[in-house]
Coordinates of C-alpha atoms and ligand atoms in Angstrom, one line a residue:
M184 CA 26.5 56.3 -53.5
T185 CA 25.0 53.6 -55.6
P186 CA 24.4 54.5 -59.1
R187 CA 20.7 53.7 -58.7
R188 CA 20.7 56.4 -55.9
L189 CA 22.6 58.8 -58.1
L190 CA 20.1 58.2 -60.6
L191 CA 17.4 59.0 -58.3
Y192 CA 18.8 62.3 -57.2
L193 CA 19.2 63.4 -60.7
L194 CA 15.7 62.4 -61.6
V195 CA 14.5 64.2 -58.3
A196 CA 16.4 67.2 -59.4
I197 CA 14.9 67.3 -62.9
C198 CA 11.5 66.3 -61.9
G199 CA 11.1 68.1 -58.8
G200 CA 7.8 69.1 -57.9
V201 CA 6.0 67.0 -60.6
V202 CA 3.3 64.6 -59.1
Y203 CA 3.7 61.0 -59.7
A204 CA 0.3 59.3 -59.8
S205 CA -0.5 55.8 -61.0
G206 CA -3.3 53.8 -60.8
F207 CA -4.0 53.2 -57.3
P208 CA -7.6 52.2 -56.2
N209 CA -9.9 55.2 -54.9
Y210 CA -9.5 54.2 -51.3
H211 CA -9.9 57.6 -49.5
A212 CA -9.3 59.2 -52.8
H213 CA -8.3 62.5 -51.2
F214 CA -5.9 61.0 -48.7
D215 CA -3.7 59.4 -51.3
F216 CA -0.1 59.5 -50.3
V217 CA 1.2 60.7 -53.7
A218 CA 0.6 64.3 -53.6
W219 CA 3.9 66.1 -52.7
D220 CA 2.5 68.4 -50.0
K221 CA 4.8 68.3 -47.2
H222 CA 2.1 70.4 -45.2
R223 CA 0.0 67.2 -45.2
T224 CA 1.5 65.9 -41.8
A225 CA 0.4 62.8 -40.0
E226 CA -1.5 65.0 -37.4
K227 CA -3.3 66.7 -40.2
L228 CA -4.3 63.3 -42.1
D229 CA -5.3 62.0 -38.5
A230 CA -7.4 65.2 -38.2
A231 CA -9.2 64.8 -41.3
Q232 CA -9.9 61.1 -40.6
K233 CA -13.3 60.2 -38.7
W234 CA -13.1 58.1 -35.5
W235 CA -14.5 54.8 -37.4
Q236 CA -12.5 55.2 -40.7
S237 CA -9.4 53.0 -39.6
A238 CA -11.1 51.6 -36.5
A239 CA -11.2 48.0 -35.5
I240 CA -14.9 46.7 -34.7
Y241 CA -15.7 43.3 -32.5
Q242 CA -18.8 41.8 -32.7
I243 CA -20.1 40.5 -29.3
Y244 CA -22.7 37.5 -29.3
P245 CA -24.1 38.4 -26.0
R246 CA -25.5 35.1 -25.1
S247 CA -22.0 33.6 -25.3
F248 CA -19.3 36.3 -24.3
K249 CA -19.6 36.5 -20.4
D250 CA -22.1 35.4 -17.9
S251 CA -22.3 37.4 -15.0
D252 CA -25.1 35.7 -12.9
G253 CA -24.5 31.9 -13.5
D254 CA -27.4 31.1 -15.6
G255 CA -25.3 29.7 -18.4
V256 CA -26.2 32.6 -20.6
G257 CA -24.0 35.7 -21.3
D258 CA -25.4 39.1 -20.1
L259 CA -24.8 42.9 -20.3
K260 CA -23.2 43.2 -16.6
G261 CA -20.5 40.2 -18.1
I262 CA -19.9 42.6 -21.5
A263 CA -19.3 45.6 -19.0
E264 CA -17.0 43.7 -16.9
Q265 CA -15.1 42.6 -19.9
L266 CA -14.7 45.9 -21.8
P267 CA -11.2 46.4 -20.2
Y268 CA -10.2 43.1 -22.5
L269 CA -11.7 44.8 -25.7
K270 CA -9.5 47.9 -24.9
E271 CA -6.7 45.8 -24.4
I272 CA -6.9 44.0 -27.7
G273 CA -7.3 47.3 -29.6
I274 CA -11.1 47.5 -30.2
A275 CA -12.4 51.1 -30.8
A276 CA -16.3 50.0 -30.9
T277 CA -18.1 46.6 -30.3
W278 CA -21.5 45.9 -31.9
I279 CA -23.6 43.6 -29.8
S280 CA -26.3 41.4 -31.3
P281 CA -29.8 41.9 -30.3
I282 CA -30.2 42.2 -26.2
Y283 CA -33.9 43.4 -26.6
T284 CA -37.0 41.8 -24.8
S285 CA -37.6 38.8 -26.8
P286 CA -39.1 35.2 -26.7
M287 CA -35.7 34.0 -28.1
A288 CA -37.1 32.0 -31.1
D289 CA -34.2 33.1 -33.0
F290 CA -32.1 34.1 -30.1
G291 CA -33.3 37.7 -29.9
Y292 CA -33.6 38.5 -33.6
D293 CA -37.0 38.2 -32.7
V294 CA -37.7 41.5 -30.7
A295 CA -40.9 41.8 -28.7
N296 CA -40.2 45.3 -27.2
F297 CA -37.6 47.3 -29.3
T298 CA -37.2 49.9 -26.5
N299 CA -36.5 47.5 -23.5
I300 CA -33.6 44.9 -22.3
D301 CA -34.6 41.3 -22.2
S302 CA -34.5 40.2 -18.7
V303 CA -31.9 37.1 -19.7
F304 CA -29.3 40.1 -20.5
G305 CA -30.3 42.2 -18.0
T306 CA -32.0 45.6 -17.4
L307 CA -32.2 49.2 -18.8
D308 CA -30.1 50.3 -15.6
D309 CA -27.5 47.6 -16.8
F310 CA -27.6 49.1 -20.4
D311 CA -27.1 52.6 -19.0
A312 CA -24.2 51.2 -16.7
L313 CA -22.7 49.6 -19.8
I314 CA -22.7 52.7 -21.6
A315 CA -21.0 54.3 -18.7
K316 CA -18.4 51.9 -18.4
S317 CA -18.1 52.2 -22.2
R318 CA -17.2 55.9 -21.8
E319 CA -14.8 55.0 -19.1
V320 CA -12.7 52.5 -20.9
G321 CA -13.0 54.3 -24.1
V322 CA -14.7 51.3 -26.3
K323 CA -18.1 52.5 -28.2
I324 CA -21.5 50.6 -28.1
I325 CA -23.2 49.6 -31.2
L326 CA -26.3 47.9 -31.2
D327 CA -28.1 45.5 -33.4
F328 CA -31.0 47.4 -35.2
V329 CA -33.5 44.7 -36.2
P330 CA -36.0 46.6 -38.5
N331 CA -37.6 43.9 -41.1
H332 CA -39.7 42.1 -38.5
S333 CA -40.9 42.0 -34.9
S334 CA -41.6 39.0 -32.6
D335 CA -45.1 37.8 -33.2
E336 CA -45.4 38.6 -29.2
H337 CA -44.9 42.5 -29.9
E338 CA -47.9 44.8 -29.0
W339 CA -47.8 46.2 -32.2
F340 CA -48.4 42.5 -33.8
K341 CA -51.0 41.7 -31.4
K342 CA -52.8 44.7 -32.1
S343 CA -52.5 44.6 -35.9
A344 CA -53.8 41.0 -35.6
A345 CA -56.8 42.2 -33.3
G346 CA -57.4 44.7 -36.2
D347 CA -56.8 47.8 -34.0
K348 CA -57.2 50.8 -36.4
D349 CA -53.9 52.5 -35.7
Y350 CA -51.7 49.2 -35.9
K351 CA -53.7 47.0 -38.5
D352 CA -51.3 48.0 -41.4
F353 CA -48.0 47.4 -39.3
Y354 CA -47.5 44.2 -40.8
V355 CA -48.2 42.4 -44.4
W356 CA -51.6 40.9 -44.5
H357 CA -53.7 39.3 -47.1
P358 CA -56.7 37.0 -47.1
G359 CA -55.1 34.3 -49.0
R360 CA -56.2 32.9 -52.6
M361 CA -59.0 30.6 -53.5
V362 CA -57.6 27.8 -55.2
N363 CA -60.3 24.8 -56.4
G364 CA -62.6 26.1 -53.5
T365 CA -59.6 25.9 -50.8
R366 CA -57.6 28.9 -49.3
Q367 CA -53.8 29.1 -50.5
P368 CA -51.4 31.2 -49.2
P369 CA -51.3 34.7 -51.5
T370 CA -47.9 34.1 -53.2
N371 CA -45.5 31.2 -53.7
W372 CA -42.8 33.4 -51.7
R373 CA -40.5 31.2 -49.4
S374 CA -39.4 32.0 -46.2
V375 CA -35.5 32.2 -45.5
F376 CA -35.7 29.5 -42.6
R377 CA -37.8 27.2 -45.0
G378 CA -41.3 26.8 -46.2
S379 CA -44.0 29.5 -46.9
A380 CA -43.2 33.0 -46.2
W381 CA -47.0 33.1 -45.3
Q382 CA -48.5 32.1 -41.9
W383 CA -52.3 31.9 -41.5
H384 CA -53.6 33.8 -38.4
A385 CA -56.7 32.5 -36.6
E386 CA -57.9 35.5 -35.1
R387 CA -57.4 38.1 -37.9
K388 CA -58.3 35.2 -40.3
E389 CA -55.8 36.4 -42.9
Y390 CA -52.1 35.5 -43.8
Y391 CA -49.2 37.6 -42.5
L392 CA -46.0 37.7 -44.3
H393 CA -43.0 36.4 -42.6
Q394 CA -39.4 36.2 -44.4
F395 CA -37.7 34.7 -41.5
L396 CA -39.5 32.5 -38.6
S397 CA -43.4 32.7 -38.5
K398 CA -42.6 34.2 -35.1
Q399 CA -41.1 37.1 -36.9
P400 CA -43.6 39.0 -38.7
D401 CA -42.3 41.2 -41.3
L402 CA -43.1 45.2 -40.5
N403 CA -45.0 46.7 -43.5
Y404 CA -42.4 49.7 -44.5
R405 CA -45.1 51.1 -46.8
N406 CA -47.0 52.1 -44.0
P407 CA -45.4 55.7 -42.9
K408 CA -46.1 55.0 -39.4
V409 CA -44.2 52.0 -39.2
R410 CA -41.1 54.1 -40.7
A411 CA -41.8 56.9 -38.1
A412 CA -42.0 54.3 -35.2
M413 CA -38.9 52.5 -36.1
S414 CA -36.8 55.9 -36.5
D415 CA -38.0 56.3 -33.2
V416 CA -36.4 53.2 -31.7
L417 CA -33.1 54.6 -33.2
R418 CA -33.5 57.7 -31.6
F419 CA -34.5 56.0 -28.2
W420 CA -31.0 54.3 -28.1
L421 CA -29.1 57.3 -29.5
R422 CA -30.1 59.3 -26.6
R423 CA -29.1 56.4 -24.2
G424 CA -26.0 56.7 -25.8
V425 CA -25.1 54.4 -28.4
T426 CA -22.7 55.2 -31.2
G427 CA -24.7 53.4 -33.9
F428 CA -26.4 50.4 -35.3
R429 CA -25.7 47.4 -37.1
V430 CA -28.9 46.9 -39.2
D431 CA -30.1 43.5 -39.6
A432 CA -31.4 41.8 -42.8
V433 CA -31.9 45.2 -44.4
P434 CA -32.6 43.8 -48.1
F435 CA -35.9 42.3 -46.9
A436 CA -37.3 45.4 -45.5
F437 CA -39.6 46.3 -48.6
E438 CA -41.5 43.9 -50.6
I439 CA -42.9 44.7 -54.1
A440 CA -46.2 47.1 -54.0
P441 CA -49.3 45.2 -54.1
D442 CA -51.5 45.6 -57.5
A443 CA -54.6 47.7 -57.4
N444 CA -56.4 44.7 -56.0
G445 CA -54.0 44.3 -53.1
N446 CA -52.4 41.2 -54.5
W447 CA -48.8 40.3 -55.0
P448 CA -47.0 38.3 -58.0
D449 CA -45.4 34.9 -57.4
E450 CA -41.9 34.8 -57.7
P451 CA -40.3 32.9 -60.7
R452 CA -39.0 29.6 -60.1
N453 CA -35.3 28.4 -59.7
D454 CA -35.7 25.2 -62.1
W455 CA -32.4 23.8 -60.4
V456 CA -33.7 23.8 -56.9
V457 CA -36.6 20.9 -56.3
D458 CA -37.1 21.1 -52.7
P459 CA -40.2 23.5 -52.4
D460 CA -39.3 24.2 -49.0
D461 CA -35.9 25.6 -49.9
Y462 CA -35.4 29.2 -49.8
N463 CA -34.0 29.3 -53.3
Y464 CA -36.9 27.3 -54.9
V465 CA -37.9 30.7 -56.2
K466 CA -35.9 33.8 -57.3
H467 CA -36.3 36.7 -54.9
I468 CA -37.1 39.3 -57.5
Y469 CA -39.9 40.7 -55.6
T470 CA -39.0 40.3 -51.7
A471 CA -35.5 41.4 -51.6
D472 CA -33.3 44.2 -52.8
Q473 CA -36.4 46.4 -53.7
P474 CA -35.1 50.2 -54.6
E475 CA -37.2 51.7 -51.9
T476 CA -34.9 49.8 -49.4
L477 CA -32.1 52.0 -50.1
H478 CA -34.0 54.9 -49.2
L479 CA -34.9 53.5 -46.2
V480 CA -31.3 53.3 -45.4
Y481 CA -30.8 56.9 -46.3
E482 CA -33.7 58.0 -44.2
W483 CA -32.1 56.2 -41.2
R484 CA -28.9 57.8 -41.7
R485 CA -30.2 61.3 -41.6
V486 CA -31.8 60.1 -38.3
L487 CA -28.2 59.6 -37.1
D488 CA -27.1 62.8 -38.4
E489 CA -29.6 64.9 -37.2
F490 CA -29.0 63.5 -33.9
Q491 CA -25.5 64.3 -34.0
K492 CA -25.9 67.6 -35.3
E493 CA -28.3 68.4 -32.2
N494 CA -26.2 66.7 -29.6
G495 CA -22.5 66.7 -30.6
G496 CA -20.3 63.8 -30.2
D497 CA -18.6 61.1 -32.3
E498 CA -20.2 60.6 -36.0
R499 CA -23.0 57.9 -35.6
V500 CA -22.3 54.9 -37.5
M501 CA -24.3 52.3 -39.6
L502 CA -23.4 49.1 -40.7
T503 CA -25.8 47.2 -42.8
E504 CA -26.1 43.4 -43.5
A505 CA -27.0 42.4 -47.1
Y506 CA -25.8 39.6 -48.7
S507 CA -26.6 41.2 -52.0
P508 CA -24.9 41.5 -55.4
L509 CA -22.2 43.6 -55.3
D510 CA -23.4 46.5 -57.1
V511 CA -26.7 46.7 -55.0
V512 CA -24.4 46.5 -51.6
M513 CA -22.5 49.4 -53.1
K514 CA -25.4 51.6 -53.1
Y515 CA -25.9 51.4 -49.4
Y516 CA -23.0 53.6 -49.0
G517 CA -25.2 56.4 -50.5
N518 CA -25.0 58.5 -53.6
E519 CA -24.2 62.2 -54.6
T520 CA -27.5 63.5 -52.9
A521 CA -27.8 61.1 -49.6
E522 CA -25.6 59.6 -47.2
G523 CA -26.1 55.9 -46.4
A524 CA -24.4 53.1 -44.5
Q525 CA -20.6 54.2 -43.4
M526 CA -20.2 50.5 -43.6
P527 CA -22.2 48.3 -45.6
F528 CA -20.8 45.0 -44.5
N529 CA -18.3 43.7 -47.0
F530 CA -19.1 39.9 -47.3
L531 CA -16.9 39.1 -50.3
M532 CA -14.3 37.1 -48.2
I533 CA -17.0 34.9 -46.7
N534 CA -18.7 34.6 -49.9
W535 CA -16.0 34.2 -52.4
L536 CA -13.2 32.4 -50.6
S537 CA -12.9 28.7 -49.5
N538 CA -10.4 26.6 -48.1
D539 CA -8.6 26.1 -51.4
S540 CA -8.8 29.4 -52.7
D541 CA -5.2 30.6 -54.2
A542 CA -3.4 33.7 -54.0
Y543 CA -5.1 35.0 -57.4
H544 CA -8.5 34.0 -55.7
F545 CA -7.6 36.1 -52.6
A546 CA -6.3 39.1 -54.8
E547 CA -9.5 39.3 -57.0
T548 CA -11.8 39.1 -53.6
V549 CA -10.1 41.9 -51.9
N550 CA -9.6 44.1 -55.3
A551 CA -13.4 43.7 -56.1
W552 CA -14.4 45.6 -53.1
L553 CA -11.7 48.3 -53.6
Q554 CA -12.3 48.9 -57.4
N555 CA -16.2 49.0 -57.0
M556 CA -16.3 51.1 -54.2
P557 CA -17.4 54.5 -54.9
E558 CA -15.2 57.4 -54.5
G559 CA -14.1 58.8 -51.3
R560 CA -15.8 55.9 -49.1
T561 CA -14.1 53.5 -46.7
A562 CA -13.6 49.9 -47.3
N563 CA -14.5 47.3 -44.4
W564 CA -13.2 43.8 -44.3
V565 CA -15.7 41.1 -42.5
I566 CA -14.2 37.4 -42.2
G567 CA -16.7 36.0 -39.7
N568 CA -20.1 36.5 -37.9
H569 CA -22.7 34.6 -35.8
D570 CA -24.3 33.3 -39.2
Q571 CA -21.0 31.8 -40.7
N572 CA -18.8 28.7 -39.6
R573 CA -15.9 30.1 -37.9
V574 CA -13.2 31.6 -40.1
G575 CA -10.7 28.6 -38.8
S576 CA -13.1 26.2 -39.6
R577 CA -14.0 27.3 -43.0
L578 CA -10.6 28.6 -44.5
G579 CA -8.3 26.6 -42.3
A580 CA -7.0 26.6 -38.4
D581 CA -3.7 27.1 -39.7
R582 CA -4.7 30.2 -41.7
I583 CA -6.1 32.0 -38.8
D584 CA -3.1 34.4 -37.9
M585 CA -2.8 35.1 -41.7
L586 CA -6.4 36.1 -42.0
N587 CA -6.2 38.3 -39.2
M588 CA -3.2 39.7 -40.5
L589 CA -4.9 40.5 -43.9
T590 CA -8.2 42.3 -42.5
N591 CA -6.1 44.3 -40.5
M592 CA -3.5 45.7 -43.0
L593 CA -5.9 46.3 -45.4
P594 CA -7.1 49.9 -45.4
G595 CA -10.4 51.1 -43.9
V596 CA -12.3 49.2 -41.0
S597 CA -11.6 45.6 -39.7
I598 CA -14.5 43.5 -38.3
S599 CA -13.9 40.8 -36.0
Y600 CA -16.3 38.1 -34.7
Y601 CA -15.7 37.6 -30.9
G602 CA -13.3 34.4 -30.5
D603 CA -11.5 34.8 -33.9
E604 CA -8.7 36.4 -31.9
I605 CA -8.0 33.6 -29.7
G606 CA -8.5 31.0 -32.9
M607 CA -11.9 29.4 -31.7
T608 CA -13.2 27.2 -34.4
D609 CA -16.5 25.6 -34.8
V610 CA -17.9 23.2 -32.2
W611 CA -19.8 20.2 -33.5
I612 CA -23.5 20.2 -31.8
P613 CA -25.5 17.0 -31.8
W614 CA -29.0 17.0 -33.2
N615 CA -30.6 16.6 -29.6
D616 CA -28.7 19.9 -28.1
T617 CA -29.4 21.9 -31.2
Q618 CA -30.5 25.4 -30.5
D619 CA -30.5 27.5 -33.6
P620 CA -34.3 27.5 -35.3
S621 CA -32.7 27.6 -38.8
A622 CA -31.4 23.9 -37.9
C623 CA -34.3 22.9 -35.8
H624 CA -36.6 23.5 -38.6
T625 CA -35.0 20.9 -40.7
N626 CA -34.3 17.2 -39.6
P627 CA -31.4 15.1 -38.1
D628 CA -30.1 14.2 -41.6
I629 CA -29.2 17.7 -42.7
Y630 CA -29.2 20.1 -39.8
E631 CA -25.5 20.6 -39.7
K632 CA -25.6 22.2 -43.0
F633 CA -28.1 25.1 -41.6
S634 CA -26.8 25.1 -37.8
R635 CA -25.2 28.3 -36.7
D636 CA -24.8 26.8 -33.3
P637 CA -21.2 25.7 -33.9
E638 CA -19.7 29.3 -34.4
R639 CA -21.9 30.8 -31.1
T640 CA -20.4 28.8 -28.4
P641 CA -19.1 30.3 -25.2
F642 CA -16.0 32.7 -25.4
Q643 CA -12.9 31.0 -23.9
W644 CA -11.4 33.4 -21.0
S645 CA -9.4 30.9 -19.2
D646 CA -8.8 27.1 -18.3
A647 CA -11.2 27.4 -15.6
E648 CA -14.8 25.3 -15.5
N649 CA -16.9 26.5 -18.4
A650 CA -13.9 28.2 -19.7
G651 CA -14.4 30.9 -17.2
F652 CA -17.5 31.9 -19.1
S653 CA -20.1 31.2 -16.6
T654 CA -20.3 29.2 -13.1
A655 CA -23.4 27.4 -14.2
N656 CA -23.7 23.6 -14.4
K657 CA -24.8 23.8 -18.0
T658 CA -24.0 26.6 -20.6
W659 CA -26.6 27.2 -23.2
L660 CA -24.4 25.7 -25.7
P661 CA -21.4 23.4 -24.9
V662 CA -17.7 25.2 -24.4
A663 CA -15.4 23.6 -27.0
D664 CA -13.1 20.7 -25.9
N665 CA -9.9 22.8 -26.6
Y666 CA -10.5 25.6 -24.1
K667 CA -7.7 24.5 -21.8
T668 CA -5.2 25.8 -24.2
V669 CA -7.3 28.1 -26.6
N670 CA -8.1 30.7 -23.9
V671 CA -7.5 34.5 -23.4
Q672 CA -5.6 33.8 -20.3
H673 CA -3.2 31.3 -21.8
E674 CA -2.7 33.3 -25.0
R675 CA -1.9 36.3 -23.1
V676 CA 1.4 34.9 -21.9
A677 CA 2.4 33.0 -25.2
P678 CA 4.5 35.2 -27.3
L679 CA 3.4 33.7 -30.7
S680 CA -0.1 33.3 -29.9
H681 CA -3.3 34.2 -32.2
L682 CA -4.1 36.5 -29.4
N683 CA -0.5 38.2 -29.2
I684 CA -0.4 38.6 -33.1
Y685 CA -3.8 40.1 -32.9
K686 CA -2.8 42.5 -30.4
Q687 CA 0.6 43.4 -32.3
L688 CA -1.9 44.0 -35.5
H689 CA -3.9 46.3 -33.5
A690 CA -1.0 48.2 -32.5
L691 CA 0.2 48.7 -35.7
R692 CA -3.0 49.8 -37.2
N693 CA -2.2 53.0 -35.4
E694 CA 0.6 53.7 -37.8
S695 CA 0.3 56.5 -40.1
T696 CA 0.9 54.2 -43.0
L697 CA -2.0 51.9 -42.2
R698 CA -4.4 54.4 -41.1
H699 CA -3.5 56.8 -44.2
G700 CA -1.3 55.0 -46.9
S701 CA -2.1 53.6 -50.4
V702 CA -2.6 49.8 -50.8
E703 CA -1.5 47.8 -53.3
L704 CA -2.4 44.1 -53.3
K705 CA -1.6 41.1 -55.6
A706 CA -0.8 37.6 -56.1
I707 CA 2.9 37.3 -56.4
N708 CA 2.3 33.8 -57.7
Q709 CA -0.4 31.2 -57.1
N710 CA 0.8 30.4 -53.4
V711 CA 1.7 34.0 -52.1
L712 CA -0.4 37.3 -51.7
G713 CA 1.3 40.2 -51.1
V714 CA -0.2 43.6 -49.7
K715 CA 1.9 46.8 -49.6
R716 CA 0.9 49.7 -48.0
M717 CA 2.9 53.0 -48.4
L718 CA 2.9 56.6 -47.1
L719 CA 4.9 59.3 -48.0
N720 CA 7.4 60.5 -44.9
D721 CA 6.5 57.2 -43.4
Y722 CA 7.6 53.3 -43.3
T723 CA 6.4 51.1 -46.2
Y724 CA 4.9 47.9 -44.9
V725 CA 4.3 44.5 -46.6
L726 CA 2.2 41.6 -45.7
L727 CA 3.0 38.3 -47.1
M728 CA 0.8 35.2 -46.8
N729 CA 2.1 31.9 -48.2
L730 CA -1.4 30.3 -48.3
F731 CA -0.2 26.5 -49.0
D732 CA 2.2 23.8 -47.9
S733 CA 5.2 24.8 -50.2
T734 CA 8.4 26.8 -49.2
E735 CA 8.3 29.9 -51.3
Q736 CA 11.2 32.3 -52.5
V737 CA 10.1 35.8 -52.9
D738 CA 11.8 38.6 -54.6
L739 CA 9.8 41.8 -53.3
T740 CA 11.8 44.2 -55.3
Q741 CA 10.3 42.3 -58.4
A742 CA 6.8 42.1 -57.0
F743 CA 6.1 45.7 -55.8
D744 CA 7.7 49.3 -56.8
N745 CA 9.4 51.5 -54.6
L746 CA 10.3 49.2 -52.0
P747 CA 14.0 49.5 -50.5
Y748 CA 16.5 46.7 -50.6
E749 CA 16.4 45.8 -47.2
V750 CA 13.3 44.9 -44.8
E751 CA 12.8 44.1 -41.1
Y752 CA 10.3 41.6 -39.7
V753 CA 7.5 43.5 -37.7
I754 CA 5.2 40.4 -37.1
V755 CA 6.0 36.9 -37.4
T756 CA 4.1 33.8 -36.7
P757 CA 4.8 30.4 -35.1
Q758 CA 5.3 28.8 -38.7
S759 CA 8.2 31.5 -38.9
T760 CA 12.0 31.0 -38.2
A761 CA 12.9 34.7 -38.7
K762 CA 12.1 36.7 -35.4
K763 CA 10.7 40.1 -34.8
G764 CA 13.2 42.6 -35.5
D765 CA 15.7 40.6 -38.0
T766 CA 16.5 42.2 -41.3
V767 CA 16.3 40.6 -44.8
K768 CA 17.2 41.5 -48.4
S769 CA 14.3 42.3 -50.0
D770 CA 15.0 39.9 -53.1
G771 CA 15.6 36.9 -51.1
L772 CA 12.6 36.4 -48.5
K773 CA 11.8 32.8 -47.8
L774 CA 8.5 31.8 -46.8
L775 CA 7.7 28.4 -45.0
P776 CA 4.7 26.5 -45.2
K777 CA 1.4 28.6 -44.3
E778 CA 3.8 31.5 -43.1
A779 CA 2.6 34.8 -43.0
V780 CA 4.7 37.8 -41.9
V781 CA 4.7 41.5 -41.9
V782 CA 7.9 43.4 -42.9
R783 CA 8.5 47.1 -43.4
S784 CA 11.2 49.2 -44.6
T785 CA 14.0 49.8 -41.9
T786 CA 13.8 53.9 -42.6
K787 CA 11.1 56.2 -43.9
L788 CA 9.9 56.8 -47.4
T789 CA 10.8 60.4 -48.4
T790 CA 10.4 60.5 -51.9
T791 CA 9.1 58.6 -54.8
V792 CA 9.9 59.2 -58.6
G793 CA 8.4 56.9 -60.8
Y794 CA 9.7 53.5 -60.1
F795 CA 12.5 54.9 -57.9
A796 CA 11.9 55.3 -54.1
Y797 CA 14.0 57.2 -51.8
Y798 CA 14.4 56.0 -48.2
V799 CA 16.3 57.6 -45.6
P800 CA 19.6 56.3 -45.2
K801 CA 19.9 54.2 -42.2
N802 CA 22.3 56.5 -40.1
E803 CA 20.8 59.6 -41.1
K804 CA 17.8 61.3 -39.3
H805 CA 14.4 61.9 -40.9
K806 CA 13.5 65.7 -41.2
Ligands
LIG117 C1 -29.6 38.3 -39.8 C2 -29.1 37.6 -38.6 C3 -29.6 36.3 -38.2 C4 -31.4 36.6 -38.2 C5 -31.9 37.0 -39.3 C6 -33.3 37.4 -39.0 O1 -29.3 37.7 -41.0 O2 -28.0 37.9 -38.8 O3 -29.1 36.0 -37.3 O4 -31.6 35.0 -38.1 O5 -31.2 38.1 -39.8 O6 -33.3 38.2 -38.1
LIG118 MG1 -39.6 42.9 -44.8

């Protein structure tokens, strides 16, 4: 027996029954591993966890996932056909960007009928078939709910513009203000997609508000009829079998209430922005993050919960999109009296990290969420979506695996954007082929800064024509040049491909330690990030990421408490020379440039006392 182990036995004998607790972040506070309660078995922990709390969620951009009818645009039948692929890679639920009737001014984020399917994607029958298939395969469907605005081609807007008494206040209207005898927009508010947020309507002879395109008029959430109508939209899709909603552009739902004369105030200027068309020309103190918006989210959550109470089944979930200050985003979770979104998107990795972020920067970014999250809530991790350059292009193509490792080794929900699992990167699109309105509203000199087309190109299934996405002569956006090697078919058989690493990570997520264990995350030095996951009576896991091009020597026993002297490699990457299953001394781990690995204890942890951890000896069985 080593002296250290002898000391450990003595300590265990002396302090038996005393709970050792340290400053772990309040992730799943009640699931903390440190209790001595031997009755909290993995089965019991699993039973206390809701389906989504350690789920992997996958975003599909439907135009680009799979085209079943050869028109060059993806569709519902295509998605249904490929659900087994999502199952294969370990996905619990997929959120699908909008599939509703739309003139496609913003590719579906301009909805002309909230309760029907656009013909480019299929029909309601196709949708029902998708739900049936999703139940058969075991991948849940989450829809994109776009509450802030409709299309100007929605019948509500047409009736509103015509002054129909039931609809005239469905949108935000104002006659404008007279300045030196000429009519001007009611305020200086800017649109996210540039220019004034007000559009003159010739028929109604008033301006209407559009925080996005003029083809996306803002609904008036101060009108209870609008709130009722939109809650009914949620119920419509819940009845059709969806498991929840990703809620689009939430912070824009409410604007400040008009004064007694029906006027709104101007927003103050941001002096550092000179271009008057720029969205940031003014500070959005009256048009974003209004306090009423939080209550609207709580109201929608009640719709979901009531539906579940009446109809049973899984908890219905909400994921909210808000690029708002962290303290505001945290309020979307809910408070002591109201439940909110189970998953307010965590955009910190998107907002705070860049290509040259070091390990301290990464640690700060991840810990900011864990430390600010209200007690008892579940974290989520997002590194990409249809509005952001692809993660490989933003943070480095040679870091794709390590970033997938990070989002999957952290506690809570991991959210992937289609294609990130095979390492798709941005595709450059010339001005003449540009589709995204956010870019088309600019000019050939600056459009690349605004275009979201590069991250929306067709999914790469195989090395067949159009990457197996479509049989069309021309796809709506071009297929990436690299599709002959970067594709599912090829990566399935390459052992250390992005796809196979991703699949291994998703298998690992089912391990109790990753589902329920504590987390400790730190910069071991400027170049190396370490994440430790630990659970009593289970294996201890460590993820190590060497962010840059130096070779690093790591002493894990110095970096983290409670680690065994020896660990084994569980996941390696193409940068590694170690093989899966190799063991290595914890105080002498070498990391090659841009190498990331997952290692774990070779046996289970049975006791911790202060700094001391007792792992089952290798040749003994854990009881
Ligand atoms: C959200 C969507 C984005 C869309 C906008 C307007 O930010 O993610 O794609 O353009 O809302 O609906
Ligand atoms: Mg609005």
